[in-house]
mmCIF file of C-alpha atoms and ligand atoms in Angstrom:
data_model
loop_
_atom_site.group_PDB
_atom_site.id
_atom_site.type_symbol
_atom_site.label_atom_id
_atom_site.label_comp_id
_atom_site.label_asym_id
_atom_site.label_seq_id
_atom_site.Cartn_x
_atom_site.Cartn_y
_atom_site.Cartn_z
ATOM 1 C CA UNK G 1 2.169 6.639 31.156
ATOM 2 C CA UNK G 2 1.403 8.097 27.755
ATOM 3 C CA UNK G 3 1.455 11.855 27.595
ATOM 4 C CA UNK G 4 1.874 14.425 24.934
ATOM 5 C CA UNK G 5 4.290 16.688 26.753
ATOM 6 C CA UNK G 6 7.733 15.878 28.011
ATOM 7 C CA UNK G 7 7.391 18.212 31.003
ATOM 8 C CA UNK G 8 3.731 17.614 31.667
ATOM 9 C CA UNK G 9 3.135 20.012 34.521
ATOM 10 C CA UNK G 10 4.671 22.991 32.739
ATOM 11 C CA UNK G 11 2.094 25.207 31.065
ATOM 12 C CA UNK G 12 2.013 25.107 27.271
ATOM 13 C CA UNK G 13 2.884 28.647 26.108
ATOM 14 C CA UNK G 14 -0.047 28.577 23.678
ATOM 15 C CA UNK G 15 -2.423 27.958 26.579
ATOM 16 C CA UNK G 16 -3.661 30.508 29.044
ATOM 17 C CA UNK G 17 -1.405 31.069 32.015
ATOM 18 C CA UNK G 18 -2.290 29.297 35.240
ATOM 19 C CA UNK G 19 -3.322 32.485 37.061
ATOM 20 C CA UNK G 20 -5.597 33.260 34.075
ATOM 21 C CA UNK G 21 -7.088 29.817 34.384
ATOM 22 C CA UNK G 22 -7.667 30.366 38.062
ATOM 23 C CA UNK G 23 -9.491 33.598 37.251
ATOM 24 C CA UNK G 24 -11.606 31.653 34.751
ATOM 25 C CA UNK G 25 -12.709 29.270 37.514
ATOM 26 C CA UNK G 26 -13.189 32.104 40.012
ATOM 27 C CA UNK G 27 -15.645 33.622 37.518
ATOM 28 C CA UNK G 28 -17.392 30.219 37.332
ATOM 29 C CA UNK G 29 -17.640 29.872 41.114
ATOM 30 C CA UNK G 30 -21.280 30.970 41.433
ATOM 31 C CA UNK G 31 -22.348 28.655 38.612
ATOM 32 C CA UNK G 32 -20.426 25.827 40.252
ATOM 33 C CA UNK G 33 -22.214 26.436 43.568
ATOM 34 C CA UNK G 34 -25.589 26.489 41.774
ATOM 35 C CA UNK G 35 -24.799 23.150 40.137
ATOM 36 C CA UNK G 36 -23.693 21.569 43.419
ATOM 37 C CA UNK G 37 -26.901 22.798 45.005
ATOM 38 C CA UNK G 38 -28.953 21.213 42.204
ATOM 39 C CA UNK G 39 -27.154 17.897 42.766
ATOM 40 C CA UNK G 40 -27.643 18.024 46.548
ATOM 41 C CA UNK G 41 -31.330 18.838 46.176
ATOM 42 C CA UNK G 42 -31.930 15.591 44.293
ATOM 43 C CA UNK G 43 -31.740 13.113 47.160
ATOM 44 C CA UNK G 44 -30.049 9.849 46.213
ATOM 45 C CA UNK G 45 -29.609 7.376 49.064
ATOM 46 C CA UNK G 46 -27.807 4.141 48.169
ATOM 47 C CA UNK G 47 -30.807 2.028 49.171
ATOM 48 C CA UNK G 48 -33.458 3.755 47.078
ATOM 49 C CA UNK G 49 -33.197 2.739 43.430
ATOM 50 C CA UNK G 50 -35.883 5.059 42.009
ATOM 51 C CA UNK G 51 -34.313 8.074 43.753
ATOM 52 C CA UNK G 52 -30.763 7.131 42.731
ATOM 53 C CA UNK G 53 -31.892 6.542 39.138
ATOM 54 C CA UNK G 54 -33.460 10.011 39.059
ATOM 55 C CA UNK G 55 -30.075 11.451 40.049
ATOM 56 C CA UNK G 56 -28.298 9.289 37.462
ATOM 57 C CA UNK G 57 -30.570 10.496 34.644
ATOM 58 C CA UNK G 58 -30.055 14.109 35.661
ATOM 59 C CA UNK G 59 -26.273 13.684 35.681
ATOM 60 C CA UNK G 60 -26.271 11.907 32.311
ATOM 61 C CA UNK G 61 -28.006 14.921 30.748
ATOM 62 C CA UNK G 62 -25.574 17.383 32.296
ATOM 63 C CA UNK G 63 -22.510 15.507 31.053
ATOM 64 C CA UNK G 64 -24.079 14.873 27.644
ATOM 65 C CA UNK G 65 -24.379 18.636 27.190
ATOM 66 C CA UNK G 66 -20.549 18.818 27.078
ATOM 67 C CA UNK G 67 -20.173 16.186 24.396
ATOM 68 C CA UNK G 68 -20.083 13.096 26.620
ATOM 69 C CA UNK G 69 -21.629 9.811 25.524
ATOM 70 C CA UNK G 70 -23.543 8.328 28.463
ATOM 71 C CA UNK G 71 -23.702 4.595 28.911
ATOM 72 C CA UNK G 72 -25.976 3.166 31.573
ATOM 73 C CA UNK G 73 -24.926 -0.025 33.376
ATOM 74 C CA UNK G 74 -28.154 -1.466 34.801
ATOM 75 C CA UNK G 75 -28.140 -2.587 38.445
ATOM 76 C CA UNK G 76 -31.043 -4.476 40.051
ATOM 77 C CA UNK G 77 -30.694 -3.541 43.694
ATOM 78 C CA UNK G 78 -29.115 -0.113 43.425
ATOM 79 C CA UNK G 79 -29.298 2.816 41.053
ATOM 80 C CA UNK G 80 -27.929 2.181 37.581
ATOM 81 C CA UNK G 81 -24.227 2.980 37.310
ATOM 82 C CA UNK G 82 -23.357 5.729 34.864
ATOM 83 C CA UNK G 83 -20.393 5.847 32.496
ATOM 84 C CA UNK G 84 -19.799 8.888 30.294
ATOM 85 C CA UNK G 85 -17.119 8.761 27.594
ATOM 86 C CA UNK G 86 -15.544 11.900 26.215
ATOM 87 C CA UNK G 87 -13.490 11.627 23.053
ATOM 88 C CA UNK G 88 -10.186 13.497 22.928
ATOM 89 C CA UNK G 89 -7.868 14.822 20.237
ATOM 90 C CA UNK G 90 -4.843 12.726 21.184
ATOM 91 C CA UNK G 91 -5.093 8.973 20.644
ATOM 92 C CA UNK G 92 -3.952 8.060 24.127
ATOM 93 C CA UNK G 93 -5.548 6.121 26.965
ATOM 94 C CA UNK G 94 -8.287 8.017 28.778
ATOM 95 C CA UNK G 95 -8.051 9.387 32.274
ATOM 96 C CA UNK G 96 -10.734 7.853 34.485
ATOM 97 C CA UNK G 97 -12.605 10.302 36.739
ATOM 98 C CA UNK G 98 -14.220 8.221 39.443
ATOM 99 C CA UNK G 99 -17.039 9.193 41.770
ATOM 100 C CA UNK G 100 -20.308 8.142 43.343
ATOM 101 C CA UNK G 101 -23.692 9.806 43.436
ATOM 102 C CA UNK G 102 -25.219 7.783 46.242
ATOM 103 C CA UNK G 103 -25.308 9.265 49.743
ATOM 104 C CA UNK G 104 -25.776 7.838 53.229
ATOM 105 C CA UNK G 105 -28.815 10.048 53.892
ATOM 106 C CA UNK G 106 -32.361 8.593 53.708
ATOM 107 C CA UNK G 107 -35.032 10.257 51.585
ATOM 108 C CA UNK G 108 -36.515 13.266 53.351
ATOM 109 C CA UNK G 109 -33.245 14.353 55.011
ATOM 110 C CA UNK G 110 -33.375 17.685 53.148
ATOM 111 C CA UNK G 111 -36.425 18.711 55.213
ATOM 112 C CA UNK G 112 -34.266 18.982 58.344
ATOM 113 C CA UNK G 113 -30.898 19.460 56.708
ATOM 114 C CA UNK G 114 -31.560 21.823 53.795
ATOM 115 C CA UNK G 115 -28.922 22.824 51.289
ATOM 116 C CA UNK G 116 -27.906 26.316 52.430
ATOM 117 C CA UNK G 117 -25.080 28.786 52.103
ATOM 118 C CA UNK G 118 -23.637 30.404 55.240
ATOM 119 C CA UNK G 119 -20.293 32.040 56.059
ATOM 120 C CA UNK G 120 -18.661 31.020 52.803
ATOM 121 C CA UNK G 121 -19.718 27.395 53.122
ATOM 122 C CA UNK G 122 -22.341 25.297 51.373
ATOM 123 C CA UNK G 123 -24.118 22.847 53.663
ATOM 124 C CA UNK G 124 -26.276 19.864 52.808
ATOM 125 C CA UNK G 125 -26.493 16.074 52.664
ATOM 126 C CA UNK G 126 -23.794 14.679 50.382
ATOM 127 C CA UNK G 127 -22.405 18.128 49.510
ATOM 128 C CA UNK G 128 -18.873 17.048 50.444
ATOM 129 C CA UNK G 129 -19.186 13.292 49.930
ATOM 130 C CA UNK G 130 -19.332 13.741 47.032
ATOM 131 C CA UNK G 131 -21.702 15.796 44.951
ATOM 132 C CA UNK G 132 -19.262 18.719 44.814
ATOM 133 C CA UNK G 133 -16.720 16.277 43.364
ATOM 134 C CA UNK G 134 -19.105 15.434 40.510
ATOM 135 C CA UNK G 135 -19.679 19.129 39.813
ATOM 136 C CA UNK G 136 -15.901 19.669 39.705
ATOM 137 C CA UNK G 137 -15.635 16.988 37.003
ATOM 138 C CA UNK G 138 -18.283 18.747 34.952
ATOM 139 C CA UNK G 139 -16.672 22.186 35.235
ATOM 140 C CA UNK G 140 -13.138 20.921 34.577
ATOM 141 C CA UNK G 141 -14.370 19.212 31.391
ATOM 142 C CA UNK G 142 -16.240 22.352 30.347
ATOM 143 C CA UNK G 143 -13.102 24.448 30.895
ATOM 144 C CA UNK G 144 -10.912 22.100 28.853
ATOM 145 C CA UNK G 145 -13.467 22.308 26.030
ATOM 146 C CA UNK G 146 -13.340 26.065 26.204
ATOM 147 C CA UNK G 147 -9.523 26.296 26.341
ATOM 148 C CA UNK G 148 -8.754 23.682 23.672
ATOM 149 C CA UNK G 149 -12.008 23.687 21.632
ATOM 150 C CA UNK G 150 -12.502 20.023 22.500
ATOM 151 C CA UNK G 151 -10.842 17.772 25.045
ATOM 152 C CA UNK G 152 -7.096 17.343 24.523
ATOM 153 C CA UNK G 153 -7.333 13.659 25.497
ATOM 154 C CA UNK G 154 -10.107 11.107 26.092
ATOM 155 C CA UNK G 155 -11.776 11.170 29.501
ATOM 156 C CA UNK G 156 -13.997 8.501 31.030
ATOM 157 C CA UNK G 157 -16.292 9.564 33.847
ATOM 158 C CA UNK G 158 -17.684 6.742 35.969
ATOM 159 C CA UNK G 159 -20.302 7.568 38.599
ATOM 160 C CA UNK G 160 -21.409 4.698 40.779
ATOM 161 C CA UNK G 161 -24.599 4.293 42.770
ATOM 162 C CA UNK G 162 -23.509 2.017 45.609
ATOM 163 C CA UNK G 163 -20.133 3.222 46.941
ATOM 164 C CA UNK G 164 -21.492 3.900 50.421
ATOM 165 C CA UNK G 165 -22.698 0.308 50.713
ATOM 166 C CA UNK G 166 -19.661 -1.576 49.402
ATOM 167 C CA UNK G 167 -19.860 -1.058 45.586
ATOM 168 C CA UNK G 168 -21.067 -4.601 44.894
ATOM 169 C CA UNK G 169 -22.832 -3.665 41.637
ATOM 170 C CA UNK G 170 -20.117 -1.336 40.344
ATOM 171 C CA UNK G 171 -16.789 -2.797 41.407
ATOM 172 C CA UNK G 172 -16.273 -5.011 38.365
ATOM 173 C CA UNK G 173 -16.983 -2.111 35.983
ATOM 174 C CA UNK G 174 -14.743 0.256 37.951
ATOM 175 C CA UNK G 175 -11.867 -2.211 37.673
ATOM 176 C CA UNK G 176 -12.476 -2.829 33.951
ATOM 177 C CA UNK G 177 -12.511 0.881 33.168
ATOM 178 C CA UNK G 178 -9.399 1.463 35.277
ATOM 179 C CA UNK G 179 -7.515 -1.227 33.342
ATOM 180 C CA UNK G 180 -8.189 0.680 30.118
ATOM 181 C CA UNK G 181 -7.084 4.025 31.599
ATOM 182 C CA UNK G 182 -3.761 5.811 31.982
ATOM 183 C CA UNK G 183 -4.607 6.847 35.525
ATOM 184 C CA UNK G 184 -7.531 7.285 37.893
ATOM 185 C CA UNK G 185 -8.521 10.512 39.643
ATOM 186 C CA UNK G 186 -11.015 9.996 42.459
ATOM 187 C CA UNK G 187 -13.205 12.970 43.327
ATOM 188 C CA UNK G 188 -13.810 11.942 46.936
ATOM 189 C CA UNK G 189 -13.425 14.764 49.494
ATOM 190 C CA UNK G 190 -9.976 16.153 50.190
ATOM 191 C CA UNK G 191 -8.343 15.358 53.537
ATOM 192 C CA UNK G 192 -8.526 18.015 56.227
ATOM 193 C CA UNK G 193 -9.047 21.773 56.088
ATOM 194 C CA UNK G 194 -5.912 22.297 53.954
ATOM 195 C CA UNK G 195 -7.332 20.143 51.190
ATOM 196 C CA UNK G 196 -4.653 17.449 50.982
ATOM 197 C CA UNK G 197 -5.005 14.825 48.260
ATOM 198 C CA UNK G 198 -5.031 11.206 49.371
ATOM 199 C CA UNK G 199 -2.105 9.052 48.327
ATOM 200 C CA UNK G 200 -2.795 6.099 50.621
ATOM 201 C CA UNK G 201 -5.893 4.518 52.057
ATOM 202 C CA UNK G 202 -6.240 1.595 54.371
ATOM 203 C CA UNK G 203 -7.847 -1.631 53.246
ATOM 204 C CA UNK G 204 -11.278 -2.260 54.733
ATOM 205 C CA UNK G 205 -13.206 -5.386 55.598
ATOM 206 C CA UNK G 206 -15.837 -6.737 57.895
ATOM 207 C CA UNK G 207 -16.536 -9.985 59.636
ATOM 208 C CA UNK G 208 -19.600 -11.390 61.353
ATOM 209 C CA UNK G 209 -18.869 -13.726 64.247
ATOM 210 C CA UNK G 210 -21.834 -15.874 65.296
ATOM 211 C CA UNK G 211 -21.990 -17.957 68.461
ATOM 212 C CA UNK G 212 -24.417 -20.815 68.917
ATOM 213 C CA UNK G 213 -24.785 -21.740 72.595
ATOM 214 C CA UNK G 214 -27.220 -23.923 74.541
ATOM 215 C CA UNK G 215 -30.320 -22.309 76.065
ATOM 216 C CA UNK G 216 -31.521 -23.083 79.583
ATOM 217 C CA UNK G 217 -33.709 -21.561 82.306
ATOM 218 C CA UNK G 218 -31.449 -19.162 84.175
ATOM 219 C CA UNK G 219 -33.156 -19.974 87.479
ATOM 220 C CA UNK G 220 -34.117 -23.652 87.289
ATOM 221 C CA UNK G 221 -31.273 -25.129 85.197
ATOM 222 C CA UNK G 222 -28.416 -22.658 85.124
ATOM 223 C CA UNK G 223 -25.826 -25.430 84.956
ATOM 224 C CA UNK G 224 -27.354 -26.878 81.773
ATOM 225 C CA UNK G 225 -26.925 -23.768 79.713
ATOM 226 C CA UNK G 226 -23.922 -22.722 77.639
ATOM 227 C CA UNK G 227 -24.172 -18.989 77.235
ATOM 228 C CA UNK G 228 -23.642 -17.580 73.784
ATOM 229 C CA UNK G 229 -23.371 -14.043 75.193
ATOM 230 C CA UNK G 230 -20.607 -15.041 77.626
ATOM 231 C CA UNK G 231 -18.771 -16.868 74.846
ATOM 232 C CA UNK G 232 -19.131 -13.837 72.571
ATOM 233 C CA UNK G 233 -17.736 -11.551 75.278
ATOM 234 C CA UNK G 234 -14.647 -13.745 75.561
ATOM 235 C CA UNK G 235 -14.283 -13.899 71.783
ATOM 236 C CA UNK G 236 -14.447 -10.112 71.513
ATOM 237 C CA UNK G 237 -11.531 -9.838 73.918
ATOM 238 C CA UNK G 238 -9.646 -12.424 71.844
ATOM 239 C CA UNK G 239 -10.401 -10.520 68.632
ATOM 240 C CA UNK G 240 -9.368 -7.186 70.163
ATOM 241 C CA UNK G 241 -5.860 -8.654 70.491
ATOM 242 C CA UNK G 242 -5.654 -8.707 66.668
ATOM 243 C CA UNK G 243 -5.223 -4.902 66.865
ATOM 244 C CA UNK G 244 -1.741 -3.809 65.872
ATOM 245 C CA UNK G 245 -2.051 -0.056 65.564
ATOM 246 C CA UNK G 246 1.668 0.449 65.068
ATOM 247 C CA UNK G 247 1.485 -1.597 61.861
ATOM 248 C CA UNK G 248 -1.795 -0.014 60.825
ATOM 249 C CA UNK G 249 -4.051 -2.978 61.635
ATOM 250 C CA UNK G 250 -7.229 -2.175 63.563
ATOM 251 C CA UNK G 251 -10.176 -4.321 64.569
ATOM 252 C CA UNK G 252 -13.437 -3.037 66.041
ATOM 253 C CA UNK G 253 -16.416 -5.142 67.193
ATOM 254 C CA UNK G 254 -18.754 -2.223 66.665
ATOM 255 C CA UNK G 255 -22.108 -4.034 66.871
ATOM 256 C CA UNK G 256 -23.077 -6.927 69.144
ATOM 257 C CA UNK G 257 -26.359 -8.753 69.531
ATOM 258 C CA UNK G 258 -27.404 -11.683 71.674
ATOM 259 C CA UNK G 259 -29.862 -13.279 74.038
ATOM 260 C CA UNK G 260 -33.608 -12.993 74.367
ATOM 261 C CA UNK G 261 -34.482 -12.475 78.069
ATOM 262 C CA UNK G 262 -32.627 -11.995 81.329
ATOM 263 C CA UNK G 263 -33.927 -15.308 82.680
ATOM 264 C CA UNK G 264 -32.712 -17.355 79.712
ATOM 265 C CA UNK G 265 -29.130 -18.502 79.191
ATOM 266 C CA UNK G 266 -28.569 -17.130 75.709
ATOM 267 C CA UNK G 267 -28.534 -19.576 72.800
ATOM 268 C CA UNK G 268 -27.347 -17.067 70.211
ATOM 269 C CA UNK G 269 -25.099 -14.041 69.971
ATOM 270 C CA UNK G 270 -23.190 -12.288 67.228
ATOM 271 C CA UNK G 271 -20.750 -9.476 66.603
ATOM 272 C CA UNK G 272 -20.101 -7.354 63.510
ATOM 273 C CA UNK G 273 -16.461 -6.447 63.285
ATOM 274 C CA UNK G 274 -14.794 -3.759 61.150
ATOM 275 C CA UNK G 275 -11.161 -4.345 60.174
ATOM 276 C CA UNK G 276 -8.563 -2.056 58.573
ATOM 277 C CA UNK G 277 -5.157 -2.942 57.165
ATOM 278 C CA UNK G 278 -2.340 -0.807 55.833
ATOM 279 C CA UNK G 279 -0.694 -3.279 53.457
ATOM 280 C CA UNK G 280 -2.220 -5.896 51.173
ATOM 281 C CA UNK G 281 0.121 -8.519 52.559
ATOM 282 C CA UNK G 282 -1.511 -8.170 56.018
ATOM 283 C CA UNK G 283 -4.859 -9.445 54.721
ATOM 284 C CA UNK G 284 -4.142 -13.171 54.684
ATOM 285 C CA UNK G 285 -2.636 -13.290 58.176
ATOM 286 C CA UNK G 286 -5.537 -11.371 59.697
ATOM 287 C CA UNK G 287 -8.070 -13.514 57.866
ATOM 288 C CA UNK G 288 -6.291 -16.619 59.146
ATOM 289 C CA UNK G 289 -6.612 -15.380 62.732
ATOM 290 C CA UNK G 290 -10.367 -14.924 62.353
ATOM 291 C CA UNK G 291 -10.791 -18.353 60.749
ATOM 292 C CA UNK G 292 -8.871 -20.086 63.531
ATOM 293 C CA UNK G 293 -10.869 -18.710 66.463
ATOM 294 C CA UNK G 294 -11.855 -21.583 68.787
ATOM 295 C CA UNK G 295 -14.668 -21.598 71.362
ATOM 296 C CA UNK G 296 -13.645 -21.203 75.029
ATOM 297 C CA UNK G 297 -16.744 -23.192 76.014
ATOM 298 C CA UNK G 298 -16.546 -26.415 73.990
ATOM 299 C CA UNK G 299 -20.365 -26.654 73.875
ATOM 300 C CA UNK G 300 -20.593 -23.383 71.974
ATOM 301 C CA UNK G 301 -20.093 -23.269 68.220
ATOM 302 C CA UNK G 302 -18.560 -20.419 66.283
ATOM 303 C CA UNK G 303 -19.086 -19.410 62.695
ATOM 304 C CA UNK G 304 -17.272 -16.617 60.923
ATOM 305 C CA UNK G 305 -18.235 -14.852 57.688
ATOM 306 C CA UNK G 306 -16.778 -11.945 55.773
ATOM 307 C CA UNK G 307 -13.340 -10.752 54.743
ATOM 308 C CA UNK G 308 -11.414 -7.807 53.335
ATOM 309 C CA UNK G 309 -13.658 -5.960 50.869
ATOM 310 C CA UNK G 310 -11.256 -3.251 49.708
ATOM 311 C CA UNK G 311 -7.523 -3.830 49.588
ATOM 312 C CA UNK G 312 -5.360 -0.900 50.700
ATOM 313 C CA UNK G 313 -4.501 1.870 48.293
ATOM 314 C CA UNK G 314 -0.751 1.868 48.759
ATOM 315 C CA UNK G 315 1.547 4.754 47.873
ATOM 316 C CA UNK G 316 3.203 3.103 44.902
ATOM 317 C CA UNK G 317 5.632 4.857 42.547
ATOM 318 C CA UNK G 318 2.697 5.434 40.177
ATOM 319 C CA UNK G 319 0.674 7.127 42.924
ATOM 320 C CA UNK G 320 3.656 9.245 43.996
ATOM 321 C CA UNK G 321 4.214 10.352 40.383
ATOM 322 C CA UNK G 322 0.613 11.547 40.114
ATOM 323 C CA UNK G 323 0.993 13.460 43.363
ATOM 324 C CA UNK G 324 4.126 15.142 42.033
ATOM 325 C CA UNK G 325 2.266 16.251 38.910
ATOM 326 C CA UNK G 326 -0.529 17.630 41.078
ATOM 327 C CA UNK G 327 1.969 19.452 43.288
ATOM 328 C CA UNK G 328 3.615 21.045 40.246
ATOM 329 C CA UNK G 329 0.265 22.304 38.948
ATOM 330 C CA UNK G 330 -0.719 23.658 42.363
ATOM 331 C CA UNK G 331 2.614 25.446 42.630
ATOM 332 C CA UNK G 332 1.733 27.477 39.521
ATOM 333 C CA UNK G 333 -0.899 29.255 41.603
ATOM 334 C CA UNK G 334 1.232 29.406 44.781
ATOM 335 C CA UNK G 335 -0.581 26.556 46.437
ATOM 336 C CA UNK G 336 1.453 24.087 48.442
ATOM 337 C CA UNK G 337 -0.565 20.933 47.877
ATOM 338 C CA UNK G 338 -0.196 18.377 50.646
ATOM 339 C CA UNK G 339 -0.793 14.639 50.634
ATOM 340 C CA UNK G 340 -2.409 12.444 53.284
ATOM 341 C CA UNK G 341 -2.798 8.780 54.169
ATOM 342 C CA UNK G 342 -6.251 8.004 55.556
ATOM 343 C CA UNK G 343 -8.006 5.128 57.286
ATOM 344 C CA UNK G 344 -11.204 5.181 55.229
ATOM 345 C CA UNK G 345 -11.644 3.258 51.990
ATOM 346 C CA UNK G 346 -13.096 4.345 48.645
ATOM 347 C CA UNK G 347 -13.442 2.941 45.143
ATOM 348 C CA UNK G 348 -9.873 4.222 44.674
ATOM 349 C CA UNK G 349 -8.817 1.179 46.696
ATOM 350 C CA UNK G 350 -10.084 -1.042 43.860
ATOM 351 C CA UNK G 351 -8.256 0.786 41.083
ATOM 352 C CA UNK G 352 -5.008 1.142 43.045
ATOM 353 C CA UNK G 353 -5.396 -2.474 44.177
ATOM 354 C CA UNK G 354 -5.070 -3.675 40.557
ATOM 355 C CA UNK G 355 -1.990 -1.519 40.020
ATOM 356 C CA UNK G 356 -3.450 1.488 38.164
ATOM 357 C CA UNK G 357 -1.939 4.817 39.317
ATOM 358 C CA UNK G 358 -4.643 6.498 41.397
ATOM 359 C CA UNK G 359 -4.883 9.877 43.093
ATOM 360 C CA UNK G 360 -7.763 10.245 45.529
ATOM 361 C CA UNK G 361 -9.212 13.138 47.513
ATOM 362 C CA UNK G 362 -9.371 15.388 44.425
ATOM 363 C CA UNK G 363 -12.854 16.632 45.374
ATOM 364 C CA UNK G 364 -14.245 19.314 47.658
ATOM 365 C CA UNK G 365 -12.697 20.699 50.839
ATOM 366 C CA UNK G 366 -14.864 20.722 53.932
ATOM 367 C CA UNK G 367 -15.911 18.608 56.888
ATOM 368 C CA UNK G 368 -18.750 16.579 58.377
ATOM 369 C CA UNK G 369 -19.085 13.843 55.733
ATOM 370 C CA UNK G 370 -21.999 11.562 56.735
ATOM 371 C CA UNK G 371 -22.950 13.990 59.555
ATOM 372 C CA UNK G 372 -25.557 16.717 60.092
ATOM 373 C CA UNK G 373 -23.005 19.502 59.696
ATOM 374 C CA UNK G 374 -21.608 18.312 56.332
ATOM 375 C CA UNK G 375 -20.304 21.269 54.294
ATOM 376 C CA UNK G 376 -17.809 22.445 51.706
ATOM 377 C CA UNK G 377 -15.735 25.637 51.650
ATOM 378 C CA UNK G 378 -16.869 27.561 48.559
ATOM 379 C CA UNK G 379 -13.664 29.560 48.031
ATOM 380 C CA UNK G 380 -11.690 26.316 47.591
ATOM 381 C CA UNK G 381 -13.689 25.309 44.514
ATOM 382 C CA UNK G 382 -11.811 27.287 41.802
ATOM 383 C CA UNK G 383 -8.422 25.875 42.833
ATOM 384 C CA UNK G 384 -9.773 22.314 42.948
ATOM 385 C CA UNK G 385 -11.323 22.685 39.484
ATOM 386 C CA UNK G 386 -8.045 24.054 38.116
ATOM 387 C CA UNK G 387 -6.088 21.177 39.631
ATOM 388 C CA UNK G 388 -8.438 18.623 38.083
ATOM 389 C CA UNK G 389 -8.358 20.251 34.645
ATOM 390 C CA UNK G 390 -4.562 20.470 34.797
ATOM 391 C CA UNK G 391 -4.238 16.822 35.783
ATOM 392 C CA UNK G 392 -6.476 15.635 32.927
ATOM 393 C CA UNK G 393 -4.210 17.532 30.511
ATOM 394 C CA UNK G 394 -0.890 16.460 31.917
ATOM 395 C CA UNK G 395 -1.227 12.759 32.754
HETATM 396 ZN ZN1 ZN R 1 -17.559 9.106 49.217
#
């Protein structure tokens, strides 16, 4: 990776010391919380384009104020995706800061789940996943401007509108931008209460299994029917045998539907199945198993749709090197930064999947993502901002 310093994680003597930098961010903490609150109070569910676009416009203005050039990538079904380019002094590849501004919460959620501060935590829909991550980007960029009078290197910020629903409108752009970048830092929430960064994520996919049976009157002609619900039940047991938890493969038929009335032998049934894999090479074998499912009742027909949507983010040498840089920066402020491998996917799976060094979980520390108690721990913010700023400098 290109870099201007031979020992990248060591502070440049002309710069402020790391404890001074931490004090800088500690002094910014209240402003950071105010900004996060502003972001949370603009609701932006993935499935509401006008609302998501409002959020996107607001973010574009905030980043523009620090010298970024916004570029809007129009999307028909979701909010427009937002790219902001920051020029840098050194002519090196940019670092890509990746995030999403959509949330899983429908419009109106704030009425029952207001953004509020209590016991050192900030609560609210999307506060952890991942509006605090976006605010961290903004404050890290501001700090670098202040310390270096301009960014030391180019930075590309890419904020997508559809991460929570599979990133169909943004994936191609995410991958293109990653290819042009030295490395990718993903501002998704940190793992666990100790704020570990994420160096591995499982691959994620989903399948829909449909069964077409033969309907009949359950009382008059029970023998003439071929039950789709019975067939589906047997298929679910067959599919559950694809689980191989020891190797990191898991399969879950989380949603099933079927039948119309108790006195009708069901003609139709279906299951929606979530799958997770640890290694890219497991994808083809698992897919093959789904595609070769055969009906137990020969009069029933099966159809299978879907596949792996996000390949695993594997802990490659490039990922490990980024983690080591992050650890070295954290050490400067006596913070023992941990790493974690997690089951959930993010857009980091896409960038790591095409071989670009990616470090995920750089965002806020907290709990309750996608749940009513979602929160971040406010006192963790200065350290996270420092880590991000340091990484942008040293990659
Ligand atoms: Zn997220």
